[in-house]
Amino acid sequence: EQEARNSFNEWQALRPADPGQTNTLAANARRNVENAITLYTEGKLSVLELVDALRTGFEAYAAASELGERKLAAALNLRRATGLPVWE
């Protein structure tokens, strides 16, 4: 019962994060990286600014991906803990 309750609490905490919102965050991160590369090739950014923009963009993309993975894992753990079929 405790495992089911913990799984439900985790699932409920992650539920407000809309999948479309996660995809938008990842797309925006990718777009920002592409813009930084374009600005660098046009000579409008220094190498340090480019590295910072790339790092920030990759971190944002990784965070969006991690959020999606955590939501999926929480849903699967809840199904497993409550005895529901995983492949439904």
Short mmCIF file of N, CA and C in Angstrom, two decimals:
data_model
loop_
_atom_site.label_atom_id
_atom_site.label_comp_id
_atom_site.label_asym_id
_atom_site.label_seq_id
_atom_site.Cartn_x
_atom_site.Cartn_y
_atom_site.Cartn_z
N GLU A 1 0.83 -1.19 0.00
CA GLU A 1 0.00 0.00 0.00
C GLU A 1 0.87 1.26 0.00
N GLN A 2 1.95 1.22 0.79
CA GLN A 2 2.84 2.38 0.86
C GLN A 2 3.51 2.65 -0.50
N GLU A 3 3.89 1.58 -1.19
CA GLU A 3 4.51 1.74 -2.51
C GLU A 3 3.52 2.35 -3.50
N ALA A 4 2.28 1.91 -3.45
CA ALA A 4 1.26 2.47 -4.33
C ALA A 4 1.02 3.94 -3.99
N ARG A 5 0.99 4.26 -2.72
CA ARG A 5 0.76 5.65 -2.29
C ARG A 5 1.93 6.55 -2.74
N ASN A 6 3.15 6.08 -2.57
CA ASN A 6 4.33 6.86 -3.00
C ASN A 6 4.34 7.04 -4.52
N SER A 7 4.00 5.98 -5.24
CA SER A 7 3.96 6.05 -6.70
C SER A 7 2.89 7.05 -7.15
N PHE A 8 1.74 7.02 -6.49
CA PHE A 8 0.67 7.95 -6.84
C PHE A 8 1.10 9.39 -6.56
N ASN A 9 1.73 9.63 -5.43
CA ASN A 9 2.17 10.99 -5.09
C ASN A 9 3.19 11.51 -6.10
N GLU A 10 4.11 10.66 -6.52
CA GLU A 10 5.10 11.08 -7.51
C GLU A 10 4.43 11.35 -8.85
N TRP A 11 3.52 10.47 -9.26
CA TRP A 11 2.80 10.65 -10.52
C TRP A 11 1.99 11.94 -10.50
N GLN A 12 1.31 12.18 -9.39
CA GLN A 12 0.48 13.37 -9.26
C GLN A 12 1.32 14.65 -9.29
N ALA A 13 2.49 14.61 -8.70
CA ALA A 13 3.37 15.79 -8.69
C ALA A 13 3.87 16.12 -10.10
N LEU A 14 4.08 15.10 -10.92
CA LEU A 14 4.60 15.33 -12.27
C LEU A 14 3.51 15.52 -13.31
N ARG A 15 2.28 15.23 -12.96
CA ARG A 15 1.18 15.29 -13.91
C ARG A 15 0.94 16.68 -14.51
N PRO A 16 1.08 17.77 -13.76
CA PRO A 16 0.81 19.09 -14.36
C PRO A 16 1.74 19.45 -15.52
N ALA A 17 2.89 18.83 -15.60
CA ALA A 17 3.81 19.12 -16.70
C ALA A 17 3.25 18.54 -17.98
N ASP A 18 2.73 19.39 -18.83
CA ASP A 18 2.10 19.00 -20.09
C ASP A 18 3.15 18.47 -21.06
N PRO A 19 2.87 17.35 -21.75
CA PRO A 19 3.85 16.85 -22.72
C PRO A 19 4.14 17.86 -23.83
N GLY A 20 3.14 18.62 -24.23
CA GLY A 20 3.37 19.65 -25.23
C GLY A 20 4.32 20.71 -24.73
N GLN A 21 4.21 21.02 -23.45
CA GLN A 21 5.09 22.01 -22.84
C GLN A 21 6.53 21.49 -22.81
N THR A 22 6.69 20.22 -22.49
CA THR A 22 8.02 19.62 -22.49
C THR A 22 8.63 19.65 -23.89
N ASN A 23 7.82 19.32 -24.89
CA ASN A 23 8.31 19.36 -26.27
C ASN A 23 8.66 20.78 -26.69
N THR A 24 7.87 21.75 -26.24
CA THR A 24 8.15 23.15 -26.56
C THR A 24 9.46 23.60 -25.92
N LEU A 25 9.70 23.19 -24.67
CA LEU A 25 10.96 23.54 -24.01
C LEU A 25 12.15 22.97 -24.78
N ALA A 26 12.04 21.72 -25.21
CA ALA A 26 13.13 21.10 -25.95
C ALA A 26 13.33 21.79 -27.30
N ALA A 27 12.24 22.13 -27.99
CA ALA A 27 12.35 22.81 -29.28
C ALA A 27 12.96 24.20 -29.12
N ASN A 28 12.58 24.91 -28.06
CA ASN A 28 13.15 26.24 -27.82
C ASN A 28 14.64 26.15 -27.51
N ALA A 29 15.03 25.15 -26.74
CA ALA A 29 16.46 24.97 -26.43
C ALA A 29 17.25 24.71 -27.71
N ARG A 30 16.70 23.87 -28.57
CA ARG A 30 17.38 23.58 -29.83
C ARG A 30 17.48 24.83 -30.71
N ARG A 31 16.39 25.58 -30.77
CA ARG A 31 16.37 26.81 -31.57
C ARG A 31 17.39 27.82 -31.05
N ASN A 32 17.51 27.92 -29.72
CA ASN A 32 18.49 28.85 -29.13
C ASN A 32 19.92 28.45 -29.48
N VAL A 33 20.20 27.16 -29.48
CA VAL A 33 21.53 26.69 -29.86
C VAL A 33 21.81 27.02 -31.32
N GLU A 34 20.82 26.78 -32.18
CA GLU A 34 21.00 27.09 -33.60
C GLU A 34 21.21 28.58 -33.83
N ASN A 35 20.46 29.41 -33.08
CA ASN A 35 20.63 30.87 -33.20
C ASN A 35 22.02 31.29 -32.74
N ALA A 36 22.51 30.69 -31.67
CA ALA A 36 23.86 31.03 -31.18
C ALA A 36 24.91 30.67 -32.21
N ILE A 37 24.75 29.53 -32.84
CA ILE A 37 25.71 29.11 -33.88
C ILE A 37 25.68 30.09 -35.04
N THR A 38 24.49 30.50 -35.45
CA THR A 38 24.36 31.46 -36.54
C THR A 38 25.00 32.79 -36.18
N LEU A 39 24.73 33.28 -34.98
CA LEU A 39 25.34 34.54 -34.55
C LEU A 39 26.86 34.45 -34.49
N TYR A 40 27.38 33.30 -34.08
CA TYR A 40 28.83 33.12 -34.02
C TYR A 40 29.43 33.14 -35.42
N THR A 41 28.79 32.45 -36.35
CA THR A 41 29.34 32.41 -37.72
C THR A 41 29.25 33.77 -38.40
N GLU A 42 28.31 34.59 -37.94
CA GLU A 42 28.20 35.96 -38.48
C GLU A 42 29.13 36.93 -37.77
N GLY A 43 29.85 36.46 -36.75
CA GLY A 43 30.80 37.29 -36.04
C GLY A 43 30.17 38.16 -34.96
N LYS A 44 28.95 37.84 -34.56
CA LYS A 44 28.25 38.66 -33.57
C LYS A 44 28.39 38.10 -32.15
N LEU A 45 28.96 36.93 -32.00
CA LEU A 45 29.22 36.32 -30.69
C LEU A 45 30.68 35.91 -30.61
N SER A 46 31.24 36.03 -29.41
CA SER A 46 32.59 35.54 -29.19
C SER A 46 32.54 34.03 -28.92
N VAL A 47 33.70 33.42 -28.89
CA VAL A 47 33.77 31.98 -28.63
C VAL A 47 33.23 31.66 -27.23
N LEU A 48 33.55 32.48 -26.24
CA LEU A 48 33.07 32.24 -24.89
C LEU A 48 31.55 32.36 -24.80
N GLU A 49 30.99 33.34 -25.51
CA GLU A 49 29.54 33.49 -25.53
C GLU A 49 28.88 32.31 -26.22
N LEU A 50 29.50 31.82 -27.28
CA LEU A 50 28.98 30.65 -27.98
C LEU A 50 29.00 29.42 -27.08
N VAL A 51 30.12 29.21 -26.39
CA VAL A 51 30.22 28.06 -25.49
C VAL A 51 29.17 28.15 -24.39
N ASP A 52 28.96 29.33 -23.84
CA ASP A 52 27.95 29.51 -22.81
C ASP A 52 26.55 29.25 -23.36
N ALA A 53 26.26 29.74 -24.55
CA ALA A 53 24.94 29.50 -25.16
C ALA A 53 24.74 28.02 -25.45
N LEU A 54 25.78 27.34 -25.93
CA LEU A 54 25.67 25.90 -26.21
C LEU A 54 25.44 25.12 -24.93
N ARG A 55 26.18 25.45 -23.89
CA ARG A 55 26.03 24.76 -22.61
C ARG A 55 24.62 24.97 -22.05
N THR A 56 24.16 26.20 -22.07
CA THR A 56 22.83 26.50 -21.55
C THR A 56 21.75 25.79 -22.36
N GLY A 57 21.90 25.80 -23.67
CA GLY A 57 20.92 25.13 -24.53
C GLY A 57 20.89 23.64 -24.30
N PHE A 58 22.05 23.03 -24.21
CA PHE A 58 22.11 21.59 -23.99
C PHE A 58 21.56 21.21 -22.61
N GLU A 59 21.83 22.04 -21.61
CA GLU A 59 21.29 21.78 -20.27
C GLU A 59 19.77 21.89 -20.26
N ALA A 60 19.22 22.87 -20.98
CA ALA A 60 17.77 23.03 -21.05
C ALA A 60 17.14 21.85 -21.78
N TYR A 61 17.77 21.40 -22.85
CA TYR A 61 17.27 20.26 -23.60
C TYR A 61 17.32 18.99 -22.74
N ALA A 62 18.39 18.82 -22.00
CA ALA A 62 18.52 17.66 -21.12
C ALA A 62 17.47 17.69 -20.01
N ALA A 63 17.21 18.88 -19.47
CA ALA A 63 16.19 19.00 -18.41
C ALA A 63 14.81 18.65 -18.94
N ALA A 64 14.49 19.10 -20.14
CA ALA A 64 13.19 18.78 -20.74
C ALA A 64 13.08 17.27 -20.99
N SER A 65 14.14 16.67 -21.47
CA SER A 65 14.14 15.22 -21.70
C SER A 65 13.99 14.46 -20.39
N GLU A 66 14.69 14.90 -19.36
CA GLU A 66 14.62 14.24 -18.06
C GLU A 66 13.21 14.34 -17.48
N LEU A 67 12.55 15.47 -17.66
CA LEU A 67 11.19 15.63 -17.16
C LEU A 67 10.26 14.64 -17.84
N GLY A 68 10.40 14.50 -19.14
CA GLY A 68 9.58 13.52 -19.87
C GLY A 68 9.84 12.10 -19.40
N GLU A 69 11.10 11.77 -19.17
CA GLU A 69 11.44 10.43 -18.69
C GLU A 69 10.89 10.18 -17.30
N ARG A 70 10.96 11.19 -16.41
CA ARG A 70 10.44 11.05 -15.05
C ARG A 70 8.94 10.85 -15.06
N LYS A 71 8.23 11.56 -15.95
CA LYS A 71 6.78 11.40 -16.04
C LYS A 71 6.42 9.98 -16.48
N LEU A 72 7.12 9.48 -17.47
CA LEU A 72 6.87 8.13 -17.96
C LEU A 72 7.18 7.10 -16.88
N ALA A 73 8.30 7.26 -16.20
CA ALA A 73 8.67 6.33 -15.14
C ALA A 73 7.66 6.35 -14.00
N ALA A 74 7.17 7.53 -13.65
CA ALA A 74 6.17 7.64 -12.58
C ALA A 74 4.87 6.94 -12.96
N ALA A 75 4.46 7.10 -14.22
CA ALA A 75 3.23 6.43 -14.68
C ALA A 75 3.41 4.92 -14.67
N LEU A 76 4.56 4.45 -15.12
CA LEU A 76 4.82 3.00 -15.13
C LEU A 76 4.90 2.44 -13.71
N ASN A 77 5.56 3.16 -12.80
CA ASN A 77 5.65 2.70 -11.41
C ASN A 77 4.27 2.65 -10.77
N LEU A 78 3.43 3.62 -11.06
CA LEU A 78 2.08 3.62 -10.51
C LEU A 78 1.28 2.43 -11.03
N ARG A 79 1.38 2.15 -12.31
CA ARG A 79 0.67 0.99 -12.88
C ARG A 79 1.18 -0.31 -12.26
N ARG A 80 2.49 -0.42 -12.12
CA ARG A 80 3.06 -1.63 -11.55
C ARG A 80 2.63 -1.80 -10.09
N ALA A 81 2.66 -0.71 -9.33
CA ALA A 81 2.33 -0.77 -7.90
C ALA A 81 0.86 -1.08 -7.66
N THR A 82 0.01 -0.67 -8.58
CA THR A 82 -1.43 -0.91 -8.38
C THR A 82 -1.92 -2.15 -9.12
N GLY A 83 -1.05 -2.81 -9.85
CA GLY A 83 -1.44 -4.05 -10.53
C GLY A 83 -2.07 -3.83 -11.89
N LEU A 84 -2.07 -2.61 -12.38
CA LEU A 84 -2.62 -2.35 -13.71
C LEU A 84 -1.64 -2.84 -14.77
N PRO A 85 -2.14 -3.22 -15.95
CA PRO A 85 -1.23 -3.66 -17.01
C PRO A 85 -0.38 -2.48 -17.50
N VAL A 86 0.88 -2.75 -17.72
CA VAL A 86 1.82 -1.71 -18.13
C VAL A 86 1.58 -1.34 -19.59
N TRP A 87 1.18 -2.29 -20.43
CA TRP A 87 1.08 -2.06 -21.87
C TRP A 87 -0.29 -1.61 -22.33
N GLU A 88 -1.05 -1.01 -21.49
CA GLU A 88 -2.40 -0.59 -21.86
C GLU A 88 -2.38 0.71 -22.60
#
